[in-house]
Short mmCIF file of C-alpha atoms in Angstrom, two decimals:
data_model
loop_
_atom_site.label_atom_id
_atom_site.label_comp_id
_atom_site.label_asym_id
_atom_site.label_seq_id
_atom_site.Cartn_x
_atom_site.Cartn_y
_atom_site.Cartn_z
CA UNK A 1 0.00 0.00 0.00
CA UNK A 2 1.32 3.44 -0.94
CA UNK A 3 1.47 5.96 1.87
CA UNK A 4 -0.05 9.38 1.30
CA UNK A 5 2.55 11.89 2.53
CA UNK A 6 0.75 14.98 1.22
CA UNK A 7 1.00 17.90 3.70
CA UNK A 8 -2.30 18.69 5.40
CA UNK A 9 -3.98 21.48 7.39
CA UNK A 10 -5.78 20.79 10.69
CA UNK A 11 -9.54 20.80 11.24
CA UNK A 12 -11.41 22.42 14.12
CA UNK A 13 -12.47 19.93 16.78
CA UNK A 14 -14.27 22.33 19.12
CA UNK A 15 -14.37 26.01 20.03
CA UNK A 16 -16.40 28.99 21.16
CA UNK A 17 -16.00 32.59 22.30
CA UNK A 18 -12.73 31.88 24.12
CA UNK A 19 -10.92 30.17 21.28
CA UNK A 20 -10.68 26.90 19.38
CA UNK A 21 -8.86 23.58 19.24
CA UNK A 22 -7.75 22.09 15.93
CA UNK A 23 -6.22 18.70 15.13
CA UNK A 24 -4.82 16.72 12.24
CA UNK A 25 -6.79 13.50 11.82
CA UNK A 26 -5.36 10.09 10.84
CA UNK A 27 -8.05 9.61 8.21
CA UNK A 28 -6.65 12.53 6.20
CA UNK A 29 -2.98 12.09 7.14
CA UNK A 30 -2.45 8.30 7.32
CA UNK A 31 1.15 8.62 8.52
CA UNK A 32 -0.20 9.83 11.88
CA UNK A 33 -1.68 6.40 12.57
CA UNK A 34 1.14 4.57 10.84
CA UNK A 35 3.77 6.33 12.95
CA UNK A 36 1.71 6.75 16.14
CA UNK A 37 2.01 10.54 15.98
CA UNK A 38 -0.44 13.18 17.21
CA UNK A 39 -0.62 16.83 16.13
CA UNK A 40 -2.92 19.65 17.23
CA UNK A 41 -3.17 23.43 17.69
CA UNK A 42 -4.77 25.50 20.44
CA UNK A 43 -5.86 29.07 19.61
CA UNK A 44 -6.98 31.34 22.46
CA UNK A 45 -8.61 34.74 21.98
CA UNK A 46 -8.23 37.52 24.56
CA UNK A 47 -9.37 36.24 28.00
CA UNK A 48 -9.60 32.74 26.54
CA UNK A 49 -8.92 29.99 29.09
CA UNK A 50 -8.17 26.35 28.25
CA UNK A 51 -9.36 24.60 31.41
CA UNK A 52 -7.09 22.15 33.30
CA UNK A 53 -6.63 18.86 31.47
CA UNK A 54 -4.23 15.95 31.07
CA UNK A 55 -3.53 13.87 27.98
CA UNK A 56 -2.97 10.25 27.04
CA UNK A 57 0.21 11.22 25.14
CA UNK A 58 3.55 12.93 25.82
CA UNK A 59 3.93 16.13 23.78
CA UNK A 60 6.10 19.08 22.96
CA UNK A 61 4.29 22.42 22.85
CA UNK A 62 5.59 25.25 20.64
CA UNK A 63 4.19 28.79 20.82
CA UNK A 64 3.55 29.93 17.27
CA UNK A 65 2.05 33.33 18.05
CA UNK A 66 1.24 35.70 20.89
CA UNK A 67 1.95 35.72 24.61
CA UNK A 68 0.11 34.18 27.53
CA UNK A 69 0.29 32.10 30.69
CA UNK A 70 0.62 28.36 31.15
CA UNK A 71 -0.03 26.34 34.28
CA UNK A 72 1.89 23.08 34.58
CA UNK A 73 1.56 20.47 37.34
CA UNK A 74 3.83 17.45 37.16
CA UNK A 75 2.69 14.36 39.13
CA UNK A 76 3.00 15.02 42.88
CA UNK A 77 4.60 18.42 42.28
CA UNK A 78 3.55 22.03 42.85
CA UNK A 79 1.96 24.13 40.11
CA UNK A 80 4.34 26.09 37.90
CA UNK A 81 2.85 29.28 36.46
CA UNK A 82 4.85 30.27 33.41
CA UNK A 83 4.78 33.29 31.12
CA UNK A 84 4.95 32.03 27.52
CA UNK A 85 5.71 33.83 24.27
CA UNK A 86 6.37 33.19 20.60
CA UNK A 87 9.22 30.72 20.12
CA UNK A 88 8.82 28.95 23.47
CA UNK A 89 9.03 25.15 23.55
CA UNK A 90 7.69 23.17 26.49
CA UNK A 91 8.10 19.44 27.07
CA UNK A 92 4.93 17.84 28.47
CA UNK A 93 5.48 14.26 29.71
CA UNK A 94 2.83 11.72 30.68
CA UNK A 95 0.68 12.68 33.64
CA UNK A 96 1.21 16.43 33.45
CA UNK A 97 -1.85 18.64 34.06
CA UNK A 98 -1.89 21.90 32.09
CA UNK A 99 -4.00 25.01 31.64
CA UNK A 100 -3.50 27.91 29.22
CA UNK A 101 -4.65 31.55 29.34
CA UNK A 102 -4.43 34.57 27.04
CA UNK A 103 -4.84 38.04 28.55
CA UNK A 104 -3.74 39.97 25.45
CA UNK A 105 -5.51 41.16 22.28
CA UNK A 106 -3.24 39.12 19.99
CA UNK A 107 -4.42 35.54 19.55
CA UNK A 108 -2.28 32.99 21.39
CA UNK A 109 -1.57 29.95 19.17
CA UNK A 110 0.21 26.84 20.44
CA UNK A 111 1.26 23.79 18.44
CA UNK A 112 1.33 20.33 20.04
CA UNK A 113 3.28 17.44 18.55
CA UNK A 114 3.69 14.07 20.27
CA UNK A 115 3.63 10.29 20.25
CA UNK A 116 0.49 8.17 20.60
CA UNK A 117 1.96 4.70 21.20
CA UNK A 118 0.04 4.41 24.49
CA UNK A 119 -2.91 6.57 23.47
CA UNK A 120 -6.50 5.41 23.22
CA UNK A 121 -6.51 6.12 19.49
CA UNK A 122 -3.43 5.78 17.31
CA UNK A 123 -2.58 9.04 15.60
CA UNK A 124 -4.54 11.42 17.81
CA UNK A 125 -4.48 12.91 21.29
CA UNK A 126 -7.26 12.37 23.80
CA UNK A 127 -7.51 15.03 26.51
CA UNK A 128 -9.22 14.45 29.86
CA UNK A 129 -10.72 17.64 31.29
CA UNK A 130 -10.89 18.23 35.04
CA UNK A 131 -13.83 20.67 34.79
CA UNK A 132 -16.54 21.70 32.35
CA UNK A 133 -19.53 20.00 30.79
CA UNK A 134 -17.28 17.14 29.64
CA UNK A 135 -15.12 17.11 32.77
CA UNK A 136 -14.16 13.90 34.55
CA UNK A 137 -16.32 14.58 37.61
CA UNK A 138 -19.53 15.01 35.62
CA UNK A 139 -19.38 11.26 35.16
CA UNK A 140 -19.16 10.36 38.83
CA UNK A 141 -22.22 10.28 41.05
CA UNK A 142 -22.72 13.05 43.63
CA UNK A 143 -22.10 10.47 46.34
CA UNK A 144 -18.68 9.48 44.96
CA UNK A 145 -17.58 13.09 44.43
CA UNK A 146 -18.81 14.09 47.88
CA UNK A 147 -16.88 11.25 49.52
CA UNK A 148 -13.74 12.04 47.50
CA UNK A 149 -13.76 15.77 48.24
CA UNK A 150 -15.39 15.58 51.70
CA UNK A 151 -18.16 17.99 50.66
CA UNK A 152 -21.94 18.06 51.07
CA UNK A 153 -24.21 17.32 48.12
CA UNK A 154 -25.17 20.95 47.49
CA UNK A 155 -21.55 22.11 47.26
CA UNK A 156 -20.66 19.20 44.99
CA UNK A 157 -23.45 20.11 42.57
CA UNK A 158 -22.28 23.73 42.51
CA UNK A 159 -18.67 22.77 41.82
CA UNK A 160 -19.42 20.17 39.16
CA UNK A 161 -22.35 21.88 37.45
CA UNK A 162 -21.47 25.58 37.36
CA UNK A 163 -18.94 25.43 34.51
CA UNK A 164 -21.01 24.67 31.40
CA UNK A 165 -18.18 25.39 28.94
CA UNK A 166 -16.31 22.63 27.17
CA UNK A 167 -12.52 22.67 27.02
CA UNK A 168 -12.16 26.40 26.31
CA UNK A 169 -14.06 29.24 27.99
CA UNK A 170 -13.87 33.03 28.00
CA UNK A 171 -13.28 34.68 31.37
CA UNK A 172 -14.56 38.11 32.41
CA UNK A 173 -12.12 40.90 31.55
CA UNK A 174 -11.61 41.75 35.23
CA UNK A 175 -10.91 38.20 36.40
CA UNK A 176 -7.43 37.87 37.92
CA UNK A 177 -5.44 34.77 37.00
CA UNK A 178 -2.26 33.71 38.85
CA UNK A 179 0.79 35.77 37.98
CA UNK A 180 3.66 33.88 36.34
CA UNK A 181 7.01 33.53 38.08
CA UNK A 182 10.21 33.97 36.10
CA UNK A 183 11.96 31.21 38.02
CA UNK A 184 9.23 28.74 37.02
CA UNK A 185 10.50 28.84 33.40
CA UNK A 186 13.77 27.21 34.42
CA UNK A 187 13.90 23.63 33.25
CA UNK A 188 10.46 23.82 31.64
CA UNK A 189 10.84 26.21 28.72
CA UNK A 190 13.39 26.83 25.97
CA UNK A 191 12.81 29.75 23.62
CA UNK A 192 14.00 28.59 20.21
CA UNK A 193 14.24 32.16 18.89
CA UNK A 194 16.63 33.21 21.67
CA UNK A 195 18.58 30.02 22.43
CA UNK A 196 22.17 29.50 21.24
CA UNK A 197 22.24 28.20 17.68
CA UNK A 198 23.34 24.63 17.08
CA UNK A 199 23.88 25.38 13.38
CA UNK A 200 24.42 28.82 11.85
CA UNK A 201 25.34 29.09 8.17
CA UNK A 202 25.59 32.54 6.62
CA UNK A 203 22.82 33.09 4.03
CA UNK A 204 21.92 29.43 4.47
CA UNK A 205 20.06 28.63 7.66
CA UNK A 206 19.97 28.20 11.41
CA UNK A 207 18.95 25.38 13.76
CA UNK A 208 18.09 25.15 17.44
CA UNK A 209 17.79 21.58 18.72
CA UNK A 210 15.75 20.62 21.79
CA UNK A 211 17.38 17.72 23.56
CA UNK A 212 18.11 16.38 27.02
CA UNK A 213 20.98 18.86 27.46
CA UNK A 214 19.07 22.14 27.08
CA UNK A 215 15.63 20.90 28.17
CA UNK A 216 15.96 17.88 30.51
CA UNK A 217 12.23 17.06 30.40
CA UNK A 218 12.77 15.99 26.78
CA UNK A 219 14.14 12.77 28.24
CA UNK A 220 10.82 12.08 29.97
CA UNK A 221 8.86 12.94 26.83
CA UNK A 222 10.93 10.49 24.81
CA UNK A 223 11.63 12.48 21.64
CA UNK A 224 13.55 15.54 20.52
CA UNK A 225 12.56 18.59 18.50
CA UNK A 226 14.12 21.42 16.53
CA UNK A 227 13.36 24.77 14.95
CA UNK A 228 14.91 25.24 11.51
CA UNK A 229 15.02 28.53 9.61
CA UNK A 230 16.44 28.70 6.07
CA UNK A 231 16.97 31.83 4.04
CA UNK A 232 15.43 32.64 0.67
CA UNK A 233 16.32 30.16 -2.11
CA UNK A 234 18.50 28.14 0.30
CA UNK A 235 18.46 24.35 0.28
CA UNK A 236 18.36 21.92 3.17
CA UNK A 237 20.66 19.02 2.35
CA UNK A 238 19.07 15.67 1.46
CA UNK A 239 19.26 13.53 4.58
CA UNK A 240 17.62 10.92 6.75
CA UNK A 241 17.32 9.95 10.40
CA UNK A 242 19.71 7.06 10.89
CA UNK A 243 18.28 5.92 14.22
CA UNK A 244 14.91 4.74 12.93
CA UNK A 245 13.09 7.95 13.81
CA UNK A 246 10.13 9.60 12.11
CA UNK A 247 10.36 13.29 11.21
CA UNK A 248 7.16 15.23 11.90
CA UNK A 249 7.36 18.72 10.37
CA UNK A 250 5.10 21.76 10.79
CA UNK A 251 5.76 24.75 8.54
CA UNK A 252 5.87 27.78 10.85
CA UNK A 253 6.44 30.54 8.28
CA UNK A 254 7.30 31.08 4.64
CA UNK A 255 7.03 28.48 1.92
CA UNK A 256 9.09 26.29 -0.38
CA UNK A 257 9.41 23.00 -2.19
CA UNK A 258 9.97 19.58 -0.67
CA UNK A 259 10.92 16.20 -2.12
CA UNK A 260 10.96 12.87 -0.29
CA UNK A 261 12.52 9.70 -1.71
CA UNK A 262 11.89 6.22 -0.33
CA UNK A 263 12.89 2.65 -1.06
CA UNK A 264 14.01 1.67 -4.59
CA UNK A 265 14.79 5.29 -5.39
CA UNK A 266 11.12 6.19 -5.70
CA UNK A 267 10.12 9.82 -5.21
CA UNK A 268 7.11 9.54 -2.89
CA UNK A 269 6.46 13.26 -2.38
CA UNK A 270 7.08 16.36 -4.46
CA UNK A 271 5.04 19.39 -3.51
CA UNK A 272 4.96 23.06 -2.56
CA UNK A 273 4.57 23.60 1.19
CA UNK A 274 3.19 26.67 2.96
CA UNK A 275 2.84 27.92 6.53
CA UNK A 276 0.34 25.98 8.63
CA UNK A 277 0.78 22.62 6.90
CA UNK A 278 2.17 19.45 8.45
CA UNK A 279 3.80 16.40 6.90
CA UNK A 280 5.62 13.30 8.14
CA UNK A 281 8.73 11.65 6.69
CA UNK A 282 8.81 7.86 7.23
CA UNK A 283 11.76 6.09 8.81
CA UNK A 284 14.94 6.14 6.70
CA UNK A 285 13.29 8.07 3.84
CA UNK A 286 15.40 10.94 2.49
CA UNK A 287 13.99 14.48 2.52
CA UNK A 288 15.20 17.79 1.10
CA UNK A 289 13.68 21.28 0.97
CA UNK A 290 14.31 24.50 -1.00
CA UNK A 291 12.89 27.77 0.30
CA UNK A 292 10.98 30.32 -1.74
CA UNK A 293 12.35 33.91 -1.90
CA UNK A 294 10.95 34.86 1.55
CA UNK A 295 12.63 31.90 3.24
CA UNK A 296 11.00 29.15 5.28
CA UNK A 297 10.99 27.90 8.87
CA UNK A 298 9.66 24.72 10.41
CA UNK A 299 9.29 23.08 13.81
CA UNK A 300 9.81 19.33 13.93
CA UNK A 301 9.84 16.47 16.36
CA UNK A 302 12.00 13.43 15.76
CA UNK A 303 10.88 10.33 17.59
CA UNK A 304 14.08 9.80 19.61
CA UNK A 305 15.34 12.07 22.46
CA UNK A 306 18.74 12.77 20.86
CA UNK A 307 18.31 12.18 17.10
CA UNK A 308 21.18 11.50 14.69
CA UNK A 309 20.97 12.46 11.02
CA UNK A 310 22.96 11.33 8.02
CA UNK A 311 23.34 13.93 5.26
CA UNK A 312 23.85 12.99 1.63
CA UNK A 313 25.37 16.26 0.46
CA UNK A 314 27.80 18.81 1.88
CA UNK A 315 30.98 18.74 3.95
CA UNK A 316 29.58 16.33 6.55
CA UNK A 317 27.96 13.96 4.06
CA UNK A 318 28.70 10.25 3.90
CA UNK A 319 30.21 10.75 0.43
CA UNK A 320 33.19 12.56 1.94
CA UNK A 321 33.93 9.53 4.11
CA UNK A 322 33.84 6.88 1.37
CA UNK A 323 37.08 6.01 -0.42
CA UNK A 324 37.55 7.17 -4.06
CA UNK A 325 37.66 3.61 -5.37
CA UNK A 326 34.36 2.73 -3.75
CA UNK A 327 32.80 5.88 -5.21
CA UNK A 328 34.08 5.09 -8.70
CA UNK A 329 32.76 1.55 -8.55
CA UNK A 330 29.43 2.51 -7.03
CA UNK A 331 28.71 5.28 -9.53
CA UNK A 332 30.51 3.46 -12.38
CA UNK A 333 32.44 6.59 -13.35
CA UNK A 334 36.02 7.54 -14.21
CA UNK A 335 38.37 8.92 -11.52
CA UNK A 336 38.05 12.40 -13.05
CA UNK A 337 34.28 12.45 -12.52
CA UNK A 338 34.65 11.13 -8.99
CA UNK A 339 37.25 13.77 -8.18
CA UNK A 340 35.02 16.53 -9.57
CA UNK A 341 32.15 15.28 -7.39
CA UNK A 342 34.33 15.01 -4.28
CA UNK A 343 35.77 18.50 -4.75
CA UNK A 344 32.36 20.15 -4.47
CA UNK A 345 30.59 21.19 -1.23
CA UNK A 346 33.79 21.03 0.79
CA UNK A 347 32.81 23.86 3.13
CA UNK A 348 28.99 23.88 3.10
CA UNK A 349 27.18 21.66 5.58
CA UNK A 350 23.45 20.96 5.96
CA UNK A 351 22.28 24.24 4.33
CA UNK A 352 23.33 25.47 0.90
CA UNK A 353 22.88 29.18 0.12
CA UNK A 354 21.84 30.07 -3.42
CA UNK A 355 24.59 30.54 -5.96
CA UNK A 356 25.58 34.20 -6.46
#
């Protein structure tokens, strides 16, 4: 069966006055189910509040737009109240309870990417809400809730029944939410737009990698992530993940062309990609991208905590390591052709700026 790798946009799952929640569905993007990957976006309008919830999947959150506040409670830990802004990445392991709030006029948009190996449904997240019309405690009897919380029946009904919203609600403008603490960001958040660059190639591109060194919680999540920005007309070297990882890519800004080649040298994807779309590269498939004039950036997760990539062009490519005789025999070419090939791309690595 041929896999459909065509990039897709998400669809709204629910929403109201406070904002909306969108998700990519496995029926439209089969690689989600095939690779046990989930992907979703949360958009909060001013005073929008995403009520406390936990998920059946570990995730990485990336703030695409706006500023706001996040509440994070790890199992048996105190609540961390964190100020979040564009470029922030947050690792969310199993069992974490989160809430999200936007006090500003600019819409707050957060991307979630994660694994669904232990989820109820392969290829999609299931959230469990602590309050609201679909909250966990609406399913328990008044007797059970009263015993659990040590409250009388009247108080239980008030607590469980007052919030009629579902997932996202809009708070009154004067309502005061907890104030974030700067120290709470430590160990929880890495801003990819401000962090030291792991790769920086003039007129080519830049990379910030999230791993266990700069964001320890990545180890508990079980996969790494990166933010890649390439300049106009630049190329990202053909390459593949050599540790059996899937590459899940969301186009943050700009646009460009992408090609993916699989087994038997078959090109399985050739398309133009734009901001807001998501696509998945299967294990060991080779992918390359070329940006349009305005450049292109993408946020990706790779399904191992500290991923390793093999590049097939540039100074760090495998070609530079192979002996000349092997190259001549493999390509079935004369030494002169092999030498010409080897002499190119001796300084460029990963990103190739356009020719002058």
